Coordinates of C-alpha atoms in Angstrom, one line a residue:
P263 CA 25.8 40.8 0.2
L264 CA 23.4 42.1 2.8
L265 CA 19.8 43.0 2.0
S266 CA 18.0 45.4 4.2
L267 CA 14.3 46.0 3.9
R268 CA 12.1 48.7 5.5
V269 CA 8.3 48.2 5.5
V270 CA 6.1 51.2 6.1
V271 CA 2.3 50.7 6.4
K272 CA 0.3 53.8 5.7
G273 CA -3.4 54.0 6.4
S274 CA -5.8 53.5 9.2
P275 CA -6.5 50.2 10.9
E276 CA -9.6 48.4 9.5
L277 CA -12.7 49.3 11.4
A278 CA -15.1 46.7 12.8
P279 CA -18.0 46.3 10.4
R280 CA -20.9 48.5 11.4
L281 CA -23.7 46.9 9.3
R282 CA -25.3 43.7 10.5
V283 CA -27.9 41.8 8.5
K284 CA -30.0 38.7 9.4
I285 CA -32.0 37.0 6.8
H286 CA -34.8 35.2 8.6
S287 CA -37.2 33.7 6.1
A288 CA -39.6 34.3 3.2
V289 CA -43.3 33.4 2.9
G290 CA -45.6 32.9 -0.1
L291 CA -43.0 32.5 -2.8
P292 CA -44.4 31.6 -6.2
P293 CA -43.8 28.0 -7.2
I294 CA -42.1 28.2 -10.7
D295 CA -42.4 24.5 -11.5
L296 CA -45.3 22.0 -11.5
T297 CA -44.0 20.4 -8.2
G298 CA -45.2 23.4 -6.4
K299 CA -41.9 23.8 -4.5
N300 CA -38.6 25.7 -5.1
D301 CA -35.0 25.3 -4.1
C302 CA -34.1 28.8 -3.1
T303 CA -31.5 31.1 -1.7
C304 CA -31.5 34.8 -0.7
T305 CA -28.7 37.2 -1.6
F306 CA -28.2 40.7 -0.4
Q307 CA -25.8 43.5 -1.2
I308 CA -25.2 47.2 -0.7
V309 CA -26.7 48.9 -3.8
G310 CA -24.0 49.6 -6.3
K311 CA -21.3 47.5 -4.5
S312 CA -21.4 44.1 -6.1
Y313 CA -18.4 43.0 -4.0
S314 CA -20.6 43.2 -0.9
R315 CA -22.8 40.4 -2.1
S316 CA -23.6 37.6 0.5
T317 CA -25.8 34.5 -0.1
T318 CA -27.7 32.2 2.3
K319 CA -27.6 28.4 2.2
I320 CA -30.1 26.6 -0.1
C321 CA -33.5 25.7 1.3
F322 CA -34.8 22.7 -0.7
K323 CA -38.4 22.1 -1.9
T324 CA -40.2 24.9 -0.2
C325 CA -42.1 28.1 -1.0
D326 CA -41.6 29.3 2.7
P327 CA -37.9 29.0 3.2
V328 CA -36.3 29.6 6.6
W329 CA -32.6 30.6 6.6
N330 CA -31.9 32.4 9.9
E331 CA -28.4 33.5 8.8
N332 CA -26.4 36.4 10.0
F333 CA -24.0 38.5 7.9
D334 CA -21.4 41.1 8.6
G335 CA -17.7 41.8 7.8
K336 CA -17.3 42.3 4.0
D337 CA -20.0 45.0 3.6
R338 CA -18.0 48.2 3.5
Y339 CA -21.1 50.1 4.5
E340 CA -21.0 53.9 4.2
D341 CA -23.7 56.2 5.5
G342 CA -26.5 56.6 3.0
D343 CA -26.1 53.1 1.5
N344 CA -29.3 51.1 0.7
L345 CA -29.6 47.3 0.7
V346 CA -31.1 45.1 -2.0
F347 CA -32.3 41.5 -1.3
E348 CA -33.1 39.0 -4.0
V349 CA -34.7 35.5 -3.6
R350 CA -33.7 33.2 -6.3
T351 CA -34.1 29.6 -7.3
N352 CA -31.1 27.4 -7.2
G353 CA -30.9 25.7 -10.5
G354 CA -27.9 23.6 -9.6
K355 CA -24.9 23.2 -11.9
A356 CA -26.9 23.1 -15.2
G357 CA -29.9 25.1 -14.2
K358 CA -30.7 28.8 -14.2
N359 CA -31.1 30.8 -11.0
E360 CA -34.4 32.5 -11.6
L361 CA -35.5 35.6 -9.7
L362 CA -38.5 34.9 -7.4
G363 CA -38.7 38.4 -6.0
R364 CA -36.6 41.3 -4.8
C365 CA -36.8 44.2 -2.4
V366 CA -34.8 47.3 -1.3
L367 CA -34.4 48.3 2.3
T368 CA -33.6 52.0 2.3
N369 CA -31.1 53.5 4.5
N370 CA -33.6 55.5 6.6
E371 CA -35.4 52.3 7.3
F372 CA -32.5 50.6 9.1
S373 CA -30.1 53.3 10.1
S374 CA -32.1 54.7 13.0
L375 CA -31.8 53.5 16.6
G376 CA -32.7 49.9 16.8
G377 CA -32.6 49.2 13.1
W378 CA -35.2 47.3 11.0
H379 CA -36.8 44.1 12.0
G380 CA -39.8 42.9 10.0
D381 CA -41.3 41.8 6.7
V382 CA -40.6 43.5 3.5
P383 CA -42.9 42.8 0.5
L384 CA -41.1 41.4 -2.6
I385 CA -41.5 43.1 -6.0
D386 CA -40.7 41.8 -9.5
V387 CA -42.3 38.6 -8.4
A388 CA -41.9 35.6 -10.8
R389 CA -44.9 34.3 -12.6
A390 CA -46.1 31.1 -10.8
M391 CA -46.8 27.8 -12.5
I392 CA -49.5 27.2 -9.9
P393 CA -51.9 30.2 -9.0
N394 CA -52.4 31.3 -5.5
P395 CA -55.8 30.0 -4.4
D396 CA -56.0 32.6 -1.6
T397 CA -56.3 35.6 -3.9
P398 CA -58.9 36.4 -6.7
T399 CA -56.2 37.1 -9.2
G400 CA -54.1 34.1 -8.4
R401 CA -51.1 36.2 -7.9
H402 CA -48.6 35.6 -5.1
A403 CA -47.6 38.3 -2.6
P404 CA -44.4 37.1 -1.0
K405 CA -42.6 38.7 1.8
L406 CA -39.1 38.6 3.2
K407 CA -38.4 38.8 6.9
V408 CA -35.1 40.5 7.6
S409 CA -33.3 42.4 10.3
A410 CA -30.7 45.1 9.5
W411 CA -29.0 47.5 11.8
L412 CA -25.9 49.5 12.4
Q413 CA -23.9 48.3 15.3
D414 CA -23.4 51.9 16.7
M415 CA -27.1 52.6 16.6
M416 CA -28.0 49.7 18.9
P417 CA -28.3 50.1 22.7
D418 CA -25.1 49.6 24.6
D419 CA -26.3 46.5 26.2
D420 CA -29.5 44.6 27.1
E421 CA -29.8 46.3 30.4
A422 CA -29.7 49.8 29.0
F423 CA -32.2 48.8 26.3
V424 CA -34.6 47.3 28.9
M425 CA -34.2 50.5 31.1
R426 CA -35.1 52.7 28.1
A427 CA -38.1 50.6 27.2
Q428 CA -39.3 50.5 30.8
G429 CA -39.1 54.3 30.9
I430 CA -41.3 54.5 27.8
V431 CA -43.8 52.1 29.3
N432 CA -43.8 54.1 32.6
A433 CA -44.5 57.4 30.7
A434 CA -47.2 55.8 28.7
T435 CA -48.8 54.3 31.8
A436 CA -48.7 57.7 33.6
L437 CA -50.3 59.5 30.5
L438 CA -53.0 56.8 30.4
S439 CA -53.8 57.2 34.1
E440 CA -54.0 61.0 33.7
T441 CA -56.3 60.7 30.7
T442 CA -58.6 58.2 32.4
S443 CA -58.8 60.4 35.5
F444 CA -59.6 63.5 33.3
C445 CA -62.3 61.5 31.5
R446 CA -63.9 60.4 34.7
Q447 CA -64.0 63.9 36.1
T448 CA -65.4 65.3 32.8
S449 CA -68.1 62.6 32.7
F450 CA -69.0 63.2 36.4
R451 CA -69.3 67.0 35.8
H452 CA -71.4 66.4 32.7
S453 CA -73.8 64.1 34.6
I454 CA -74.2 66.7 37.4
S455 CA -75.0 69.5 35.0
Q456 CA -77.6 67.4 33.3
E457 CA -79.3 66.6 36.6
E458 CA -79.7 70.3 37.4

């Protein structure tokens, strides 16, 4: 007996991931136990797409964790998607992963040319066991530093980016020079008219 098989693949090839995310660090997380330190991780996902969840490594015994981790690949980003980030404690095998804070990065914040690079205030902040001595209320105001961008919304290469930036600097310098010249002329005319 002879078995013949025909395989037909229908569909388009998988596109390279467009969304890139870097979770840099967090500062000012509330300590949720009496040691004053947390073992924490940060997760992010596309809102409404739990399969896109990615998690950083664990940073031990700190309220200012530094991860510096890059993510791409499994996101299945679509235009209009928002990102949600959550910083949680790592309770280990027996413990509970408690939410320390979360934030949402909206699509319009990271989908423009150059993307988003900066701090995002965390909301839904956990109640701290130790109050913050730097605020009158004792509340903690943690921030998460992230970068998120779409690959096709980044400059083609570093040289092109530098050239565009230099063009902006040159235009601003020219405008400043013209403004300074105008102010000097106006001031000179004003002082002559007062002398007369």
